mmCIF file of C-alpha atoms in Angstrom:
data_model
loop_
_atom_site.group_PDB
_atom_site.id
_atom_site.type_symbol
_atom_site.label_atom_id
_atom_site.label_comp_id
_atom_site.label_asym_id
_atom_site.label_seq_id
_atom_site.Cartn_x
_atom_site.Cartn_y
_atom_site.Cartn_z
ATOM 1 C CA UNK A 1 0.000 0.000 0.000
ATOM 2 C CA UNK A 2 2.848 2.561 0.959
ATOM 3 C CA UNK A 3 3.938 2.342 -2.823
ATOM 4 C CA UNK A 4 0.879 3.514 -4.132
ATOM 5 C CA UNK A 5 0.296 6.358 -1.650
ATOM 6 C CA UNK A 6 3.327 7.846 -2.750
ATOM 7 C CA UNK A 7 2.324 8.048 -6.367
ATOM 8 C CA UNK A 8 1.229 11.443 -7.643
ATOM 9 C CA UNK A 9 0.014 13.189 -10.368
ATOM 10 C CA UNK A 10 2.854 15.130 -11.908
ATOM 11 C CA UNK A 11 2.823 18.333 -14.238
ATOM 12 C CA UNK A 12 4.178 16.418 -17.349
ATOM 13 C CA UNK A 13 0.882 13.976 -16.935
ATOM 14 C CA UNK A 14 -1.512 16.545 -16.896
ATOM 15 C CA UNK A 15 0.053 17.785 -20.348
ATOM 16 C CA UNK A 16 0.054 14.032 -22.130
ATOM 17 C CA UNK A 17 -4.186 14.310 -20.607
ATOM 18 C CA UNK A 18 -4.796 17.850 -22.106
ATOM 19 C CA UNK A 19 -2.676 16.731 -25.183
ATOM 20 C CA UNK A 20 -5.094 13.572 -25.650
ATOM 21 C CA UNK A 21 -8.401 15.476 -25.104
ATOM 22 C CA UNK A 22 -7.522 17.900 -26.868
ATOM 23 C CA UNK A 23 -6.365 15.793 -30.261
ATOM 24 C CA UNK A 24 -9.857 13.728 -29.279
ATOM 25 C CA UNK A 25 -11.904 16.812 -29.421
ATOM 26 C CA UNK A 26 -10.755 17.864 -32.679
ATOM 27 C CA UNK A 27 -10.826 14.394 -34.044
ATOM 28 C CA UNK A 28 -14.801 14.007 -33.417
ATOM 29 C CA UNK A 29 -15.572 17.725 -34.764
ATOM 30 C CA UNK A 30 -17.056 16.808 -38.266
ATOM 31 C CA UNK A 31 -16.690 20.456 -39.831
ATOM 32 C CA UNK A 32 -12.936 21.432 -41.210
ATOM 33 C CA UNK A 33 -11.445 24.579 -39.533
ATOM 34 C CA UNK A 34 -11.326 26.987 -41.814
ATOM 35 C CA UNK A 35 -8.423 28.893 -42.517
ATOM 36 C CA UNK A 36 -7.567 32.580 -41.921
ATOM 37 C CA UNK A 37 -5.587 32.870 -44.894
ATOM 38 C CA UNK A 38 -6.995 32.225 -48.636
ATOM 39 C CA UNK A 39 -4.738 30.390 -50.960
ATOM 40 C CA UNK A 40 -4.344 31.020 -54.761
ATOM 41 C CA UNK A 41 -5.496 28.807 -57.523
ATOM 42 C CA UNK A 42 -1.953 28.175 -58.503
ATOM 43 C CA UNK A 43 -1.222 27.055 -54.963
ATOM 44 C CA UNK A 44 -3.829 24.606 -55.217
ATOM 45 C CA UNK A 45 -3.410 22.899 -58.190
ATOM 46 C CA UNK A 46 0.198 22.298 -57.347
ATOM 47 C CA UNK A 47 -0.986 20.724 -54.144
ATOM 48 C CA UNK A 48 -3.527 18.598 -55.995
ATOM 49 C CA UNK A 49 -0.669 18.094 -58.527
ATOM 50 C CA UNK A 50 1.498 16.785 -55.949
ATOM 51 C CA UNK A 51 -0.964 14.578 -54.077
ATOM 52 C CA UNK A 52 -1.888 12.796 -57.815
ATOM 53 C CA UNK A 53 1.478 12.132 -58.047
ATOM 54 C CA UNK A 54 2.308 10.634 -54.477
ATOM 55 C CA UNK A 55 -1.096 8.506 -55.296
ATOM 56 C CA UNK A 56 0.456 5.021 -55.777
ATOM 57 C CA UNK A 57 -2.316 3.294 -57.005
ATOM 58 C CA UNK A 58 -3.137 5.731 -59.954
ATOM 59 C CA UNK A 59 -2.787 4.775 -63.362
ATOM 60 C CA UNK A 60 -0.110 7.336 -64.000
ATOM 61 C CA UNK A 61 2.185 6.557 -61.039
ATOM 62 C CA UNK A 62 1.948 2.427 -62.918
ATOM 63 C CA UNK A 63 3.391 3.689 -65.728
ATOM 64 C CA UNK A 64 6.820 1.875 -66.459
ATOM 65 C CA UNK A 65 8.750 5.263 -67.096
ATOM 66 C CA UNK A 66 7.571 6.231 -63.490
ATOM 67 C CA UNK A 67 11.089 4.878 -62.990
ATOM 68 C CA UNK A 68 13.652 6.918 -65.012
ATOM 69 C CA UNK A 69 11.596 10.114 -63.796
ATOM 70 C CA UNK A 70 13.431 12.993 -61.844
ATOM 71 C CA UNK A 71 11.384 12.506 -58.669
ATOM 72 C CA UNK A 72 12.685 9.345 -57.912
ATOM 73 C CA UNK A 73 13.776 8.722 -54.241
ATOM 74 C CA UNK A 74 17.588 6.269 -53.280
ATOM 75 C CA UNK A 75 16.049 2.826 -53.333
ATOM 76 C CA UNK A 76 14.755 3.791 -57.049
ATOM 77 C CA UNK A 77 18.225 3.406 -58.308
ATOM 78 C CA UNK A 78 18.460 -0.152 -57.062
ATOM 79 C CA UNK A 79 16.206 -1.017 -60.120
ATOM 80 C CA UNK A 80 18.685 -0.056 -62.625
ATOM 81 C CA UNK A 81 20.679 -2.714 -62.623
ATOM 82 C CA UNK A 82 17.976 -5.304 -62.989
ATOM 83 C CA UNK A 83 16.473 -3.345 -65.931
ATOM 84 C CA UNK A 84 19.980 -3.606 -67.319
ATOM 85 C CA UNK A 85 20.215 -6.692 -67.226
ATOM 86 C CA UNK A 86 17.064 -6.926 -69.067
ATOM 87 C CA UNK A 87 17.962 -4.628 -71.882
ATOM 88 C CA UNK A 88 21.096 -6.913 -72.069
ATOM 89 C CA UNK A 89 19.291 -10.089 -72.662
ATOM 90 C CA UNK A 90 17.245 -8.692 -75.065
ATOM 91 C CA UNK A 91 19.610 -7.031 -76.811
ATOM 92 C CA UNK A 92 21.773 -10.950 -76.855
ATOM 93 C CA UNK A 93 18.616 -12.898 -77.822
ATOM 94 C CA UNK A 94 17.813 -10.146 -80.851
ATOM 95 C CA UNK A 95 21.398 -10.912 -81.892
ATOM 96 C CA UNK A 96 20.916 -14.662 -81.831
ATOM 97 C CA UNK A 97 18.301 -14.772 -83.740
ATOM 98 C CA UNK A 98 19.416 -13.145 -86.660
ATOM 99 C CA UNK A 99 22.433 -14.763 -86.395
ATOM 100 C CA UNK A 100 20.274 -17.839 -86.732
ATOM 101 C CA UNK A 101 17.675 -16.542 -89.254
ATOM 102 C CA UNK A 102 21.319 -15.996 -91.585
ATOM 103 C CA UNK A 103 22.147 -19.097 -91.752
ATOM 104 C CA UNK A 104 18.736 -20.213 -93.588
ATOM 105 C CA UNK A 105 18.645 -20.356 -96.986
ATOM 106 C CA UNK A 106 15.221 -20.204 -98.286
ATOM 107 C CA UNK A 107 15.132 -20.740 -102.742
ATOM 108 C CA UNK A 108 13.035 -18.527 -104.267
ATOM 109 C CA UNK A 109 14.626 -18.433 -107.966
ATOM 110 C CA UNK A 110 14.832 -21.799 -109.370
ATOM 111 C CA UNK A 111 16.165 -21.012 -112.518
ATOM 112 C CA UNK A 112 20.135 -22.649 -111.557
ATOM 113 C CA UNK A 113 21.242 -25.214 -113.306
ATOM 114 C CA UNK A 114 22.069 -26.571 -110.307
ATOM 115 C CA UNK A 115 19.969 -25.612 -107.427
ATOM 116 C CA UNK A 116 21.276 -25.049 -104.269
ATOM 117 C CA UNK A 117 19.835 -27.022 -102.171
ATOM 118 C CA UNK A 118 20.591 -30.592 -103.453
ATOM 119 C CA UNK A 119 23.548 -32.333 -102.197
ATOM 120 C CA UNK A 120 26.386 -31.795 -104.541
ATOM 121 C CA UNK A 121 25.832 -28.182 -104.144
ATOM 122 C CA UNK A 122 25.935 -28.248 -100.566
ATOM 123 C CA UNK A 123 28.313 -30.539 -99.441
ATOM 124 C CA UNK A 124 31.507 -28.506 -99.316
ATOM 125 C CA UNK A 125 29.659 -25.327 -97.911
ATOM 126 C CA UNK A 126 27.652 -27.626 -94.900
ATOM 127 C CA UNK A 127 30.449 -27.000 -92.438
ATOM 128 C CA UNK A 128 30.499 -22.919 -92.493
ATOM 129 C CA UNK A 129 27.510 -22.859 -90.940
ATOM 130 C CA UNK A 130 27.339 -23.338 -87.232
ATOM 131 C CA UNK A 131 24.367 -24.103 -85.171
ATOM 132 C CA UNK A 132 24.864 -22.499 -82.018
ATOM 133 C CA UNK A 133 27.356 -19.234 -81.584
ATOM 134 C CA UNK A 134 29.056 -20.982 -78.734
ATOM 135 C CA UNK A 135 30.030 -24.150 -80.440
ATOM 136 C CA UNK A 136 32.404 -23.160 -83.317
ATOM 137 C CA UNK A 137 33.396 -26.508 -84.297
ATOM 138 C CA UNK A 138 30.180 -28.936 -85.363
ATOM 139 C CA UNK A 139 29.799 -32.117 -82.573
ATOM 140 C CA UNK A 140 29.022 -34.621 -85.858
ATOM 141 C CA UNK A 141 32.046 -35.485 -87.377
ATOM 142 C CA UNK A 142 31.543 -35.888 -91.345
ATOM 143 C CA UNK A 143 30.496 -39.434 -92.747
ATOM 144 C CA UNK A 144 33.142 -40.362 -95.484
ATOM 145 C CA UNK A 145 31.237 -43.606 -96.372
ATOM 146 C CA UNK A 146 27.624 -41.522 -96.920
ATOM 147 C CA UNK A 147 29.353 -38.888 -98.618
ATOM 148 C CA UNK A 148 30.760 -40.988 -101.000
ATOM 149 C CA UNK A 149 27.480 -42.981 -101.580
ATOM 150 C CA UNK A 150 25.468 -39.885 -101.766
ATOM 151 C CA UNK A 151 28.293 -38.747 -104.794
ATOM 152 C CA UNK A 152 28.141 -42.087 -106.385
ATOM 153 C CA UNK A 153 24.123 -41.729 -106.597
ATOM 154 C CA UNK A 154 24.270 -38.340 -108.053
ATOM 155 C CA UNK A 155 27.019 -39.303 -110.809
ATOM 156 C CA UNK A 156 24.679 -42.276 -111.673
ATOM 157 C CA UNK A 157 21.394 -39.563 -111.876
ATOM 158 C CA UNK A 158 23.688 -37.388 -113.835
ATOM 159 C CA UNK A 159 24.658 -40.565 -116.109
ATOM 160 C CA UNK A 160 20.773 -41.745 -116.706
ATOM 161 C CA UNK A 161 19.572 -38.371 -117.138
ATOM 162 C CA UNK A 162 17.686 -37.743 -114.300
ATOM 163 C CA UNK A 163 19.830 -35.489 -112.780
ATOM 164 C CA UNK A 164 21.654 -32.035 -113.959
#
C-alpha cells in the first residue's frame, strides 16, 4: 500500500491528458477549420498536382517510365541494374536470332542449273555454318562412307539423265 500512496500526479501527466483530449476533441468535430488565410489557384493545383502524383495506385504513377523520372527517391536506383540486365538479354537474344535466321537459306529463284539445295551443291559449304554461336566446331564429325554414296548416286542420276 505505501507504494501507491506515494504516487502522484505530476505536471508532465496533466500535459500528455490535455494533449489527448484535446487531439480527441478535434478528431470528433465533423466540420474542417477553416483557414484565416486564402490560398491562390496556382497554390492549389500544385498541391492537388502533388498529391496525384504521391497517389500510388493511380494509373499514372503504374506507368513503367515512373522509374527513369526525376522525382525518384535512393532505393529507385536499385532497379537499374535489374532493368539492365534486361535490356542486355534482349539485346543478346535479338542478336541470336538473326544470327540464326542468316544461316537459312530459303530458294526462291529456281532457274540454276544446279539448285542449291541438293547435295552436290551443298556438301563442301555444310560446315560454315554453325548451329549455335558458342560451339564453333560442329559435334558430328563428317560421314566419309555416306558422302561418298550420296556422290556415287548423283554421278549415276547425272549418267541416266535424271539429274543435272
Amino acid at each position: 500500500m505505501h507504494g501507491l500512496l506515494s504516487v502522484s500526479i505530476r505536471q508532465l501527466h496533466i500535459q500528455r491528458i490535455i494533449t489527448l483530449k484535446a487531439i480527441r476533441y478535434f478528431s470528433r468535430t465533423t466540420a474542417p477549420l477553416r483557414c484565416k488565410i486564402e490560398i491562390g489557384k496556382e497554390a492549389k493545383s500544385l498541391v492537388e498536382k502533388a498529391a496525384r502524383k504521391m497517389d500510388p495506385f493511380s494509373a499514372e504513377q503504374n506507368e513503367p517510365i515512373t522509374n527513369f523520372k526525376h522525382h525518384m527517391g535512393f532505393h529507385g536506383f536499385e532497379l537499374y541494374p535489374i532493368q539492365g540486365q534486361v535490356i542486355a538479354w534482349a539485346i543478346v537474344l535479338v542478336l541470336i536470332a538473326y544470327y540464326a535466321s542468316a544461316k537459312i537459306e530459303i530458294v526462291i529463284d529456281r532457274s540454276y542449273k544446279n539448285a542449291p539445295f541438293t547435295w552436290a551443291t551443298m556438301k563442301d559449304r555444310d560446315h560454315d555454318y554453325v548451329a549455335f554461336g558458342f560451339e564453333p566446331k560442329p559435334a558430328i564429325p563428317r560421314l566419309d562412307l555416306m558422302e561418298t554414296l550420296q556422290e556415287e548416286m548423283i554421278e549415276e542420276a547425272r549418267r541416266r539423265g535424271t539429274r543435272k
